Amino acid sequence: MSNNPHARRGLMLVISSPSGAGKTTLSRMLLDRHQDMGLSVSATTREPRPGEEDGVHYHFIDRAEFERRVSNREFLEWARVFDHFYGTPREAVEERLAAGHDVIFDVDWQGADAIHDQMPNDVVSVFVLPPSMDALQKRLELRPGSTPEKVERRMAGARNEIRHWRRYDYVIVNENLDTAYSELETILRSERRKRLRQFNLEQLVQDLLDED
Ligand code: 5GP
């Protein structure tokens, strides 16, 4: 353990939102501006899509390897989505937290719940809401490759995701991206200063009290 009085344990920033409300954009902004933060990279049994890189977008593994990792308890949480399996590796997250680095999780409410169950003291959860369903629909329509059917499906999914907003520690309404980002950073700054995350304060305070 370091002697740096400012040393702290990293936190797990779990960000959820209906698709189109901005969680991926906000996560990318955080990663760009905070070089010490990392994104949790999940393992999956599905095939890589064009442009996806192993170890960057996902760790691509086969079904037997996935099952081995499940029985070894190597995942913080895992789920079956359609025909494929997805899991959050436990060790990579633990190492980063212990080194004082924050880890971002861009997950849906079920993933957020499961991660919180495993490591409740490390999780800070943020839900991002759109300002209106109309605004959400417009954002979805602007996505490349959007079709009326896809937009309709995503809007139904969005209503379902929004119903779970009460499970989160913080809620941000993303009407203006810069404002939403600045609110997210404020949450991060405050949570980093939580007493329990600053494990070297005991020593600093002792030294302060020992000084005349
Ligand atoms: P895709 O195959 O399109 O990348 O992801 C399909 C779904 O799997 C998405 O809803 C995504 O959020 C979810 N997913 C990706 N990684 C994980 C994970 O580690 N755990 C869980 N529970 N879901 C995941």
Short mmCIF file of C-alpha atoms and ligand atoms in Angstrom, two decimals:
data_model
loop_
_atom_site.label_atom_id
_atom_site.label_comp_id
_atom_site.label_asym_id
_atom_site.label_seq_id
_atom_site.Cartn_x
_atom_site.Cartn_y
_atom_site.Cartn_z
CA MET A 1 0.00 0.00 0.00
CA SER A 2 1.42 3.40 -0.92
CA ASN A 3 2.32 6.14 1.58
CA ASN A 4 0.71 8.80 -0.54
CA PRO A 5 -1.96 10.39 1.65
CA HIS A 6 -4.07 11.01 -1.45
CA ALA A 7 -4.01 7.35 -2.45
CA ARG A 8 -7.49 5.98 -2.92
CA ARG A 9 -9.28 2.92 -4.11
CA GLY A 10 -10.72 3.31 -7.61
CA LEU A 11 -14.46 3.27 -8.09
CA MET A 12 -16.76 1.45 -10.48
CA LEU A 13 -18.73 4.02 -12.45
CA VAL A 14 -21.78 2.23 -13.79
CA ILE A 15 -23.60 4.26 -16.44
CA SER A 16 -26.94 3.17 -17.89
CA SER A 17 -29.47 4.80 -20.17
CA PRO A 18 -31.90 3.85 -22.89
CA SER A 19 -30.04 3.60 -26.19
CA GLY A 20 -29.80 7.04 -27.78
CA ALA A 21 -29.80 8.96 -24.48
CA GLY A 22 -26.03 9.40 -24.45
CA LYS A 23 -24.34 6.91 -22.12
CA THR A 24 -21.80 5.78 -24.73
CA THR A 25 -20.96 9.36 -25.76
CA LEU A 26 -20.60 10.42 -22.11
CA SER A 27 -18.43 7.37 -21.31
CA ARG A 28 -16.16 8.14 -24.28
CA MET A 29 -15.83 11.77 -23.19
CA LEU A 30 -14.75 10.63 -19.72
CA LEU A 31 -12.23 8.17 -21.17
CA ASP A 32 -10.78 10.83 -23.49
CA ARG A 33 -10.35 13.38 -20.73
CA HIS A 34 -9.28 11.07 -17.90
CA GLN A 35 -6.38 8.98 -19.13
CA ASP A 36 -6.26 6.99 -15.88
CA MET A 37 -9.81 5.71 -16.32
CA GLY A 38 -10.53 2.49 -18.16
CA LEU A 39 -13.55 0.79 -19.67
CA SER A 40 -14.37 -2.72 -18.54
CA VAL A 41 -13.94 -5.07 -21.53
CA SER A 42 -16.40 -7.98 -21.43
CA ALA A 43 -15.83 -11.51 -22.69
CA THR A 44 -18.27 -12.89 -25.25
CA THR A 45 -18.90 -16.07 -27.21
CA ARG A 46 -20.21 -14.22 -30.26
CA GLU A 47 -18.13 -13.69 -33.41
CA PRO A 48 -16.35 -10.34 -33.82
CA ARG A 49 -18.13 -7.91 -36.16
CA PRO A 50 -16.10 -6.14 -38.86
CA GLY A 51 -13.84 -3.59 -37.20
CA GLU A 52 -14.05 -5.15 -33.73
CA GLU A 53 -10.75 -6.00 -32.10
CA ASP A 54 -10.06 -8.73 -29.60
CA GLY A 55 -9.20 -7.22 -26.21
CA VAL A 56 -10.53 -3.79 -27.20
CA HIS A 57 -14.25 -4.20 -27.88
CA TYR A 58 -14.54 -7.65 -26.31
CA HIS A 59 -12.44 -10.63 -25.38
CA PHE A 60 -13.72 -13.15 -27.95
CA ILE A 61 -13.72 -16.67 -26.51
CA ASP A 62 -15.48 -19.95 -27.29
CA ARG A 63 -18.31 -21.53 -25.34
CA ALA A 64 -16.09 -24.10 -23.55
CA GLU A 65 -13.72 -21.37 -22.36
CA PHE A 66 -16.67 -19.23 -21.25
CA GLU A 67 -18.07 -22.13 -19.20
CA ARG A 68 -14.68 -22.79 -17.66
CA ARG A 69 -14.49 -19.14 -16.55
CA VAL A 70 -18.02 -19.26 -15.14
CA SER A 71 -17.22 -22.30 -13.02
CA ASN A 72 -13.94 -20.71 -11.89
CA ARG A 73 -15.94 -17.64 -10.78
CA GLU A 74 -13.89 -15.43 -13.08
CA PHE A 75 -16.87 -13.21 -13.95
CA LEU A 76 -18.34 -10.52 -11.74
CA GLU A 77 -21.57 -11.13 -13.60
CA TRP A 78 -22.58 -12.82 -16.82
CA ALA A 79 -25.69 -13.10 -18.97
CA ARG A 80 -27.08 -14.83 -22.01
CA VAL A 81 -28.28 -12.33 -24.61
CA PHE A 82 -30.08 -14.03 -27.50
CA ASP A 83 -27.74 -16.89 -28.54
CA HIS A 84 -24.55 -15.61 -26.98
CA PHE A 85 -22.94 -15.31 -23.59
CA TYR A 86 -21.38 -12.16 -22.15
CA GLY A 87 -19.43 -11.73 -18.93
CA THR A 88 -17.55 -9.05 -16.99
CA PRO A 89 -14.05 -10.26 -15.99
CA ARG A 90 -13.49 -9.91 -12.26
CA GLU A 91 -9.69 -9.84 -11.96
CA ALA A 92 -8.99 -6.98 -14.38
CA VAL A 93 -11.47 -4.80 -12.48
CA GLU A 94 -10.05 -5.72 -9.07
CA GLU A 95 -6.50 -4.90 -10.18
CA ARG A 96 -7.48 -1.50 -11.53
CA LEU A 97 -9.44 -0.54 -8.41
CA ALA A 98 -6.61 -1.59 -6.12
CA ALA A 99 -4.21 0.55 -8.19
CA GLY A 100 -6.48 3.58 -7.63
CA HIS A 101 -7.97 3.68 -11.13
CA ASP A 102 -11.67 4.07 -11.87
CA VAL A 103 -13.42 1.66 -14.20
CA ILE A 104 -16.43 2.59 -16.35
CA PHE A 105 -19.21 0.10 -17.07
CA ASP A 106 -21.52 0.90 -19.96
CA VAL A 107 -24.29 -1.61 -19.13
CA ASP A 108 -28.06 -2.01 -18.98
CA TRP A 109 -30.02 -2.03 -15.71
CA GLN A 110 -29.66 -5.80 -15.24
CA GLY A 111 -25.88 -5.62 -15.62
CA ALA A 112 -25.83 -2.62 -13.25
CA ASP A 113 -27.83 -4.55 -10.66
CA ALA A 114 -25.61 -7.62 -10.87
CA ILE A 115 -22.40 -5.58 -10.57
CA HIS A 116 -23.82 -3.70 -7.61
CA ASP A 117 -24.72 -6.99 -5.88
CA GLN A 118 -21.13 -8.18 -6.20
CA MET A 119 -19.29 -5.03 -5.13
CA PRO A 120 -21.77 -2.62 -3.51
CA ASN A 121 -19.15 -0.41 -1.84
CA ASP A 122 -17.24 0.21 -5.06
CA VAL A 123 -20.15 1.03 -7.32
CA VAL A 124 -21.35 4.54 -8.17
CA SER A 125 -24.32 4.26 -10.51
CA VAL A 126 -25.61 6.93 -12.85
CA PHE A 127 -28.72 6.82 -15.01
CA VAL A 128 -28.94 9.11 -18.04
CA LEU A 129 -32.44 10.18 -19.09
CA PRO A 130 -33.41 11.89 -22.35
CA PRO A 131 -35.23 15.25 -21.94
CA SER A 132 -38.29 13.82 -23.80
CA MET A 133 -39.30 10.73 -25.77
CA ASP A 134 -39.54 12.96 -28.82
CA ALA A 135 -35.91 14.02 -28.47
CA LEU A 136 -34.88 10.37 -27.98
CA GLN A 137 -36.74 9.31 -31.11
CA LYS A 138 -35.08 12.07 -33.15
CA ARG A 139 -31.64 10.98 -31.93
CA LEU A 140 -32.39 7.36 -32.84
CA GLU A 141 -33.62 8.39 -36.31
CA LEU A 142 -30.34 10.21 -36.95
CA ARG A 143 -28.24 7.08 -36.32
CA PRO A 144 -26.56 5.60 -39.40
CA GLY A 145 -28.52 2.59 -40.70
CA SER A 146 -31.66 3.59 -38.81
CA THR A 147 -34.99 2.18 -40.08
CA PRO A 148 -38.51 2.85 -38.74
CA GLU A 149 -38.62 -0.74 -37.38
CA LYS A 150 -35.29 -0.37 -35.55
CA VAL A 151 -36.38 2.97 -34.09
CA GLU A 152 -39.68 1.43 -32.96
CA ARG A 153 -37.87 -1.50 -31.29
CA ARG A 154 -35.39 0.78 -29.56
CA MET A 155 -38.18 3.08 -28.32
CA ALA A 156 -39.92 0.07 -26.73
CA GLY A 157 -36.60 -0.99 -25.17
CA ALA A 158 -36.07 2.58 -23.95
CA ARG A 159 -39.38 2.62 -22.05
CA ASN A 160 -38.44 -0.63 -20.37
CA GLU A 161 -34.96 0.64 -19.40
CA ILE A 162 -36.31 3.99 -18.08
CA ARG A 163 -38.67 2.17 -15.68
CA HIS A 164 -35.61 1.13 -13.64
CA TRP A 165 -34.27 4.65 -12.97
CA ARG A 166 -34.92 4.39 -9.21
CA ARG A 167 -32.16 1.79 -8.77
CA TYR A 168 -29.42 4.35 -9.46
CA ASP A 169 -27.49 6.65 -7.12
CA TYR A 170 -27.58 9.61 -9.53
CA VAL A 171 -29.76 10.71 -12.45
CA ILE A 172 -28.70 13.10 -15.20
CA VAL A 173 -31.11 14.53 -17.79
CA ASN A 174 -29.14 14.85 -21.00
CA GLU A 175 -30.68 17.89 -22.63
CA ASN A 176 -27.34 19.47 -23.42
CA LEU A 177 -24.30 17.22 -23.79
CA ASP A 178 -21.77 19.63 -22.25
CA THR A 179 -23.97 20.26 -19.22
CA ALA A 180 -24.62 16.53 -18.78
CA TYR A 181 -20.89 15.83 -19.03
CA SER A 182 -20.04 18.48 -16.49
CA GLU A 183 -22.62 17.00 -14.09
CA LEU A 184 -21.09 13.55 -14.57
CA GLU A 185 -17.63 14.91 -13.78
CA THR A 186 -18.93 16.60 -10.63
CA ILE A 187 -20.33 13.26 -9.45
CA LEU A 188 -17.00 11.58 -10.16
CA ARG A 189 -14.99 14.24 -8.32
CA SER A 190 -17.18 14.05 -5.22
CA GLU A 191 -17.26 10.26 -5.14
CA ARG A 192 -13.45 10.13 -5.36
CA ARG A 193 -13.30 12.10 -2.12
CA LYS A 194 -15.52 9.70 -0.17
CA ARG A 195 -13.79 8.95 3.11
CA LEU A 196 -13.93 5.18 2.71
CA ARG A 197 -12.13 5.32 -0.64
CA GLN A 198 -9.22 7.30 0.81
CA PHE A 199 -7.49 4.50 2.65
CA ASN A 200 -4.38 6.44 3.68
CA LEU A 201 -6.11 9.20 5.60
CA GLU A 202 -5.68 7.41 8.94
CA GLN A 203 -1.93 7.84 8.65
CA LEU A 204 -2.12 11.47 7.49
CA VAL A 205 -4.45 12.40 10.33
CA GLN A 206 -2.24 10.62 12.83
CA ASP A 207 0.78 12.57 11.51
CA LEU A 208 -1.19 15.83 11.70
CA LEU A 209 -2.14 15.17 15.28
CA ASP A 210 1.44 14.22 16.19
CA GLU A 211 2.77 17.55 14.89
CA ASP A 212 2.99 20.36 17.39
P1 5GP B 1 -23.54 -6.78 -28.67
O1 5GP B 1 -23.43 -8.23 -29.10
O2 5GP B 1 -24.46 -6.00 -29.58
O3 5GP B 1 -22.18 -6.14 -28.53
O4 5GP B 1 -24.19 -6.75 -27.21
C1 5GP B 1 -25.42 -7.36 -27.01
C2 5GP B 1 -25.90 -7.07 -25.59
O5 5GP B 1 -25.04 -7.67 -24.63
C3 5GP B 1 -25.95 -5.59 -25.24
O6 5GP B 1 -27.22 -5.32 -24.67
C4 5GP B 1 -24.86 -5.41 -24.22
O7 5GP B 1 -25.17 -4.39 -23.27
C5 5GP B 1 -24.84 -6.77 -23.55
N1 5GP B 1 -23.55 -7.03 -22.90
C6 5GP B 1 -22.31 -6.80 -23.37
N2 5GP B 1 -21.37 -7.15 -22.48
C7 5GP B 1 -22.04 -7.59 -21.37
C8 5GP B 1 -21.60 -8.09 -20.09
O8 5GP B 1 -20.42 -8.21 -19.75
N3 5GP B 1 -22.59 -8.45 -19.24
C9 5GP B 1 -23.92 -8.35 -19.56
N4 5GP B 1 -24.80 -8.70 -18.64
N5 5GP B 1 -24.36 -7.89 -20.75
C10 5GP B 1 -23.42 -7.52 -21.64
#
